[in-house]
PDB file of C-alpha atoms in Angstrom:
ATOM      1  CA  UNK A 176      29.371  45.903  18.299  1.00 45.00           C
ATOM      2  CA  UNK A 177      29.945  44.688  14.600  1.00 48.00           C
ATOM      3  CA  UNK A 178      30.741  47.041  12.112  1.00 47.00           C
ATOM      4  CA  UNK A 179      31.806  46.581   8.524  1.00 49.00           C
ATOM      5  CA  UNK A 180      34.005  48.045   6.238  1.00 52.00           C
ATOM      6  CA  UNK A 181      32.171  50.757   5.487  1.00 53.00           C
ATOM      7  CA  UNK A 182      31.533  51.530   9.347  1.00 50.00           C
ATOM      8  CA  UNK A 183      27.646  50.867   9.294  1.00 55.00           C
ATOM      9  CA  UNK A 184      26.714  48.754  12.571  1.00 57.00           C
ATOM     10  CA  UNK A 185      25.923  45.088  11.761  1.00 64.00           C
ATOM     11  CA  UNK A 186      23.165  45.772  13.962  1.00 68.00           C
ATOM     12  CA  UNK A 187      21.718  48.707  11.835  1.00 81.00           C
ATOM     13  CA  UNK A 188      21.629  46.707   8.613  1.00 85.00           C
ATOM     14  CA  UNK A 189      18.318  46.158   6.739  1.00 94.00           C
ATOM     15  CA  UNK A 190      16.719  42.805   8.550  1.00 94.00           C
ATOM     16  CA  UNK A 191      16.770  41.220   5.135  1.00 95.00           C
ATOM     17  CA  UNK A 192      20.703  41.657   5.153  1.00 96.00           C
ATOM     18  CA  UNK A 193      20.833  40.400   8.238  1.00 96.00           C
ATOM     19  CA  UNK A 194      18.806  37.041   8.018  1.00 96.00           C
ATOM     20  CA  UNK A 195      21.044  36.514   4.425  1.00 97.00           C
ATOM     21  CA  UNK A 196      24.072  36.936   6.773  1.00 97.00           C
ATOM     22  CA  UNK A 197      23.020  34.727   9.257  1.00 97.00           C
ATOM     23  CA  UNK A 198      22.316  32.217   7.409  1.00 98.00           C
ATOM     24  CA  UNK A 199      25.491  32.074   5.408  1.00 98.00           C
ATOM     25  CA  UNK A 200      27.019  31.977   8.753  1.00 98.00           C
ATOM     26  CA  UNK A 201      25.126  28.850  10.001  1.00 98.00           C
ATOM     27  CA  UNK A 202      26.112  27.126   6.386  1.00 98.00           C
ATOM     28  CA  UNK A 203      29.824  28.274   7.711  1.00 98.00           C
ATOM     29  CA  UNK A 204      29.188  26.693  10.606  1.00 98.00           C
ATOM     30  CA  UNK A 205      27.943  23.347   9.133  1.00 98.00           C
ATOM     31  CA  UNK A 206      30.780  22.887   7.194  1.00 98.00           C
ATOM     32  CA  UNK A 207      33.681  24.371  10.255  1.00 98.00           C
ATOM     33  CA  UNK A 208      32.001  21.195  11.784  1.00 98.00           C
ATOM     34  CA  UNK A 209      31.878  19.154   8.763  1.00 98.00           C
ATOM     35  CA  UNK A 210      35.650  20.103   8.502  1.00 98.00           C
ATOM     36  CA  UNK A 211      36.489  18.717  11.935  1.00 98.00           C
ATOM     37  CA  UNK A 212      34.989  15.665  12.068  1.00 98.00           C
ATOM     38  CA  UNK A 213      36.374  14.528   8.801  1.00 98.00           C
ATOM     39  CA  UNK A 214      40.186  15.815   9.947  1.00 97.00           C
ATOM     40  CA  UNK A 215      39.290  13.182  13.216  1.00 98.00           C
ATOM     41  CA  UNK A 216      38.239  10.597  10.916  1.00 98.00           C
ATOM     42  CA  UNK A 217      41.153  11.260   8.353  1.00 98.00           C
ATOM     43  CA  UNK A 218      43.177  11.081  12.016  1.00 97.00           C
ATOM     44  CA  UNK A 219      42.158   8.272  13.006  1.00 98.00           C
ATOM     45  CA  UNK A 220      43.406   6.355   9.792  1.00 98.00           C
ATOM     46  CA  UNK A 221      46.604   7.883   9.802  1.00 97.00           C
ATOM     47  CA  UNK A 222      47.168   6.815  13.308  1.00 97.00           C
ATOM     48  CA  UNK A 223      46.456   3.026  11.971  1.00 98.00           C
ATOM     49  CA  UNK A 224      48.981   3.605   8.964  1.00 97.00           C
ATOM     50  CA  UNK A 225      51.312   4.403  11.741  1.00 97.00           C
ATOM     51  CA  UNK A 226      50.534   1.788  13.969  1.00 97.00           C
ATOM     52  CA  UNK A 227      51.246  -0.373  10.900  1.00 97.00           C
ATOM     53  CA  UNK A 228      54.186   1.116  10.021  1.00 96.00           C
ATOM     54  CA  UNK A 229      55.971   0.963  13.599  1.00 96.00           C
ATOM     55  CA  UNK A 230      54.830  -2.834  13.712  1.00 96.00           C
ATOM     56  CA  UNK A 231      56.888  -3.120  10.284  1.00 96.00           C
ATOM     57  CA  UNK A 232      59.053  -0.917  11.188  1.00 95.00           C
ATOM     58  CA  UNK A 233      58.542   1.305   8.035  1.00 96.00           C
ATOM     59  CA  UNK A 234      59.915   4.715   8.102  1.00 96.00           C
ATOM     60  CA  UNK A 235      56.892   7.526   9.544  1.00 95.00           C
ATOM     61  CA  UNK A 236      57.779   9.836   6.579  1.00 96.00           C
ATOM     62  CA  UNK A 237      56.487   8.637   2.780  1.00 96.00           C
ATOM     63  CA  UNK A 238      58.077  11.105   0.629  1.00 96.00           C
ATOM     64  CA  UNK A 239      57.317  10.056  -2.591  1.00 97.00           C
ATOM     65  CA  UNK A 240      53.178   9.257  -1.332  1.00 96.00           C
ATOM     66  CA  UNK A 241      53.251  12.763   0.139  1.00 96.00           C
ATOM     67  CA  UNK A 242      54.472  13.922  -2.750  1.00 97.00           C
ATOM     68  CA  UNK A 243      51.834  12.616  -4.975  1.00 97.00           C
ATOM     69  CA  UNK A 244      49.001  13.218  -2.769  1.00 96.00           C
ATOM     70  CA  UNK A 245      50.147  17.180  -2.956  1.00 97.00           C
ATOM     71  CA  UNK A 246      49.826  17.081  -6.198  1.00 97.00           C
ATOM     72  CA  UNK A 247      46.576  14.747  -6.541  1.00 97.00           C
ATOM     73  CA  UNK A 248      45.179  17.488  -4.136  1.00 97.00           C
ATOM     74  CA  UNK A 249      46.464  20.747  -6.111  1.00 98.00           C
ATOM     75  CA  UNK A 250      44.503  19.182  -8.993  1.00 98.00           C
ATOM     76  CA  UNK A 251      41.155  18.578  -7.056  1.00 98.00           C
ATOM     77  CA  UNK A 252      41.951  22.466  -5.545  1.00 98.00           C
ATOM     78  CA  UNK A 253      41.836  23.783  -9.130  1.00 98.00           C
ATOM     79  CA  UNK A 254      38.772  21.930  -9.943  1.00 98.00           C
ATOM     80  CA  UNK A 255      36.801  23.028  -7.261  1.00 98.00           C
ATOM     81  CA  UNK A 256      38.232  26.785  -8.038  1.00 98.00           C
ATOM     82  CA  UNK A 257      40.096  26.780  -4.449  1.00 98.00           C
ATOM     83  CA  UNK A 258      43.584  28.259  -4.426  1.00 98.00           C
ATOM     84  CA  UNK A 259      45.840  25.364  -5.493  1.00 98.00           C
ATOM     85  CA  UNK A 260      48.549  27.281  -3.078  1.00 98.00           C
ATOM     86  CA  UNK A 261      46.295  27.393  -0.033  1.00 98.00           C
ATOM     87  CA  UNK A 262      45.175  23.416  -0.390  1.00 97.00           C
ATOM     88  CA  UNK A 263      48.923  22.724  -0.633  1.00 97.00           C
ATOM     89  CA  UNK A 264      49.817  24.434   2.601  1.00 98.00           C
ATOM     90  CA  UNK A 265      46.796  22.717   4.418  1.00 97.00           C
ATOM     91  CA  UNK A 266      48.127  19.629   3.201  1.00 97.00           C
ATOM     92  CA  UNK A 267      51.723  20.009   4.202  1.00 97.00           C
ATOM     93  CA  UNK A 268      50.676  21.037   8.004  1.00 97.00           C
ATOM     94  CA  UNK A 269      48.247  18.232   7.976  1.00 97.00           C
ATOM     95  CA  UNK A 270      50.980  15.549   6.703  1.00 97.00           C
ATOM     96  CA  UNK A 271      53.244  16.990   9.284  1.00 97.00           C
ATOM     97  CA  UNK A 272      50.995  16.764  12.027  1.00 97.00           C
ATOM     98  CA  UNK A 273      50.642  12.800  10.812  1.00 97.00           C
ATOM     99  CA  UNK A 274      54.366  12.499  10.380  1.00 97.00           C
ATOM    100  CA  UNK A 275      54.696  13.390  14.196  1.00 97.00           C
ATOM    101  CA  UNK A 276      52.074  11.182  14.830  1.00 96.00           C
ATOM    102  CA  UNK A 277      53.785   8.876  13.254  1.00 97.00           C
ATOM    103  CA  UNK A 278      57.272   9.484  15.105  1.00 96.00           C
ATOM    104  CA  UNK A 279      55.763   9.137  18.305  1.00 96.00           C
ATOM    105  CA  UNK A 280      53.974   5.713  17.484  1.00 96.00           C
ATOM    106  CA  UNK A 281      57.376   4.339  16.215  1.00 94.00           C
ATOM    107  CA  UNK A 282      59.309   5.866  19.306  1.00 94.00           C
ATOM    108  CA  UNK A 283      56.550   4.068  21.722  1.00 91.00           C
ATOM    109  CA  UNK A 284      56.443   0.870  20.336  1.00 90.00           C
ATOM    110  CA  UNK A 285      60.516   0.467  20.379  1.00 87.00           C
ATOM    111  CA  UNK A 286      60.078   1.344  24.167  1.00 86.00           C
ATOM    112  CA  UNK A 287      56.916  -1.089  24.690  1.00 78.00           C
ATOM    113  CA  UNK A 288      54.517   2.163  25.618  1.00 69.00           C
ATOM    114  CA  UNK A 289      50.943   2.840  23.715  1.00 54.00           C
ATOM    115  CA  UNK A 290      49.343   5.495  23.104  1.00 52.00           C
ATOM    116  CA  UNK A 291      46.733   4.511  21.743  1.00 49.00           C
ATOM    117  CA  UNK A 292      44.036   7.510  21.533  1.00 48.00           C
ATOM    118  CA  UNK A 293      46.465  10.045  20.563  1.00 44.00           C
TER     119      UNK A 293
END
């Protein structure tokens, strides 16, 4: 049983209500999805950056690029009126997540392993 703030039952709401809220939730649900499979595709080019970067043995970490994609993204944040503070902490886990990535890809191809799908 949903209830709201208010403590009225999701359930009990006028039907009108309801279809609104459902179908706000399904456009949430588009774009959760939309979300994901653009983080996999984003992925999937980092892991060929890194790929590139162990075969040149470049360092994983680009400082001064994360740096200015940070900022490149706090200015598209406060263009599309999303928290410039919130779109920087998404970007720092995500860059961290491809900085391991990219770790792991170095650390395999010094010891002649692939890992390819990860």
């Amino acid at each position: 049983m949903t209830t709201s703030n208010n403590g009225a039952v999701a359930g009990d709401a006028d039907p009108a209500v309801r279809a609104e809220l459902t179908r706000l939730r399904d456009s949430i649900d588009n774009i959760d999805a939309a979300v994901v499979h653009m983080l996999a595709e984003r992925f999937k080019c980092t892991q060929r950056v890194g790929h590139l970067k162990a075969e040149h043995r470049l360092p994983p970490a680009d400082p001064a690029r994360e740096t200015q994609q940070i900022a490149r993204l706090r200015r598209l944040a406060e263009s599309a009126k999303l928290d410039p503070a919130f779109a920087e902490k998404l970007l720092n886990f995500i860059i961290a997540e491809v900085i391991r990535h990219h770790e792991r890809i170095a650390d395999d191809t010094v010891n002649g392993t692939s890992r390819q799908g990860e």
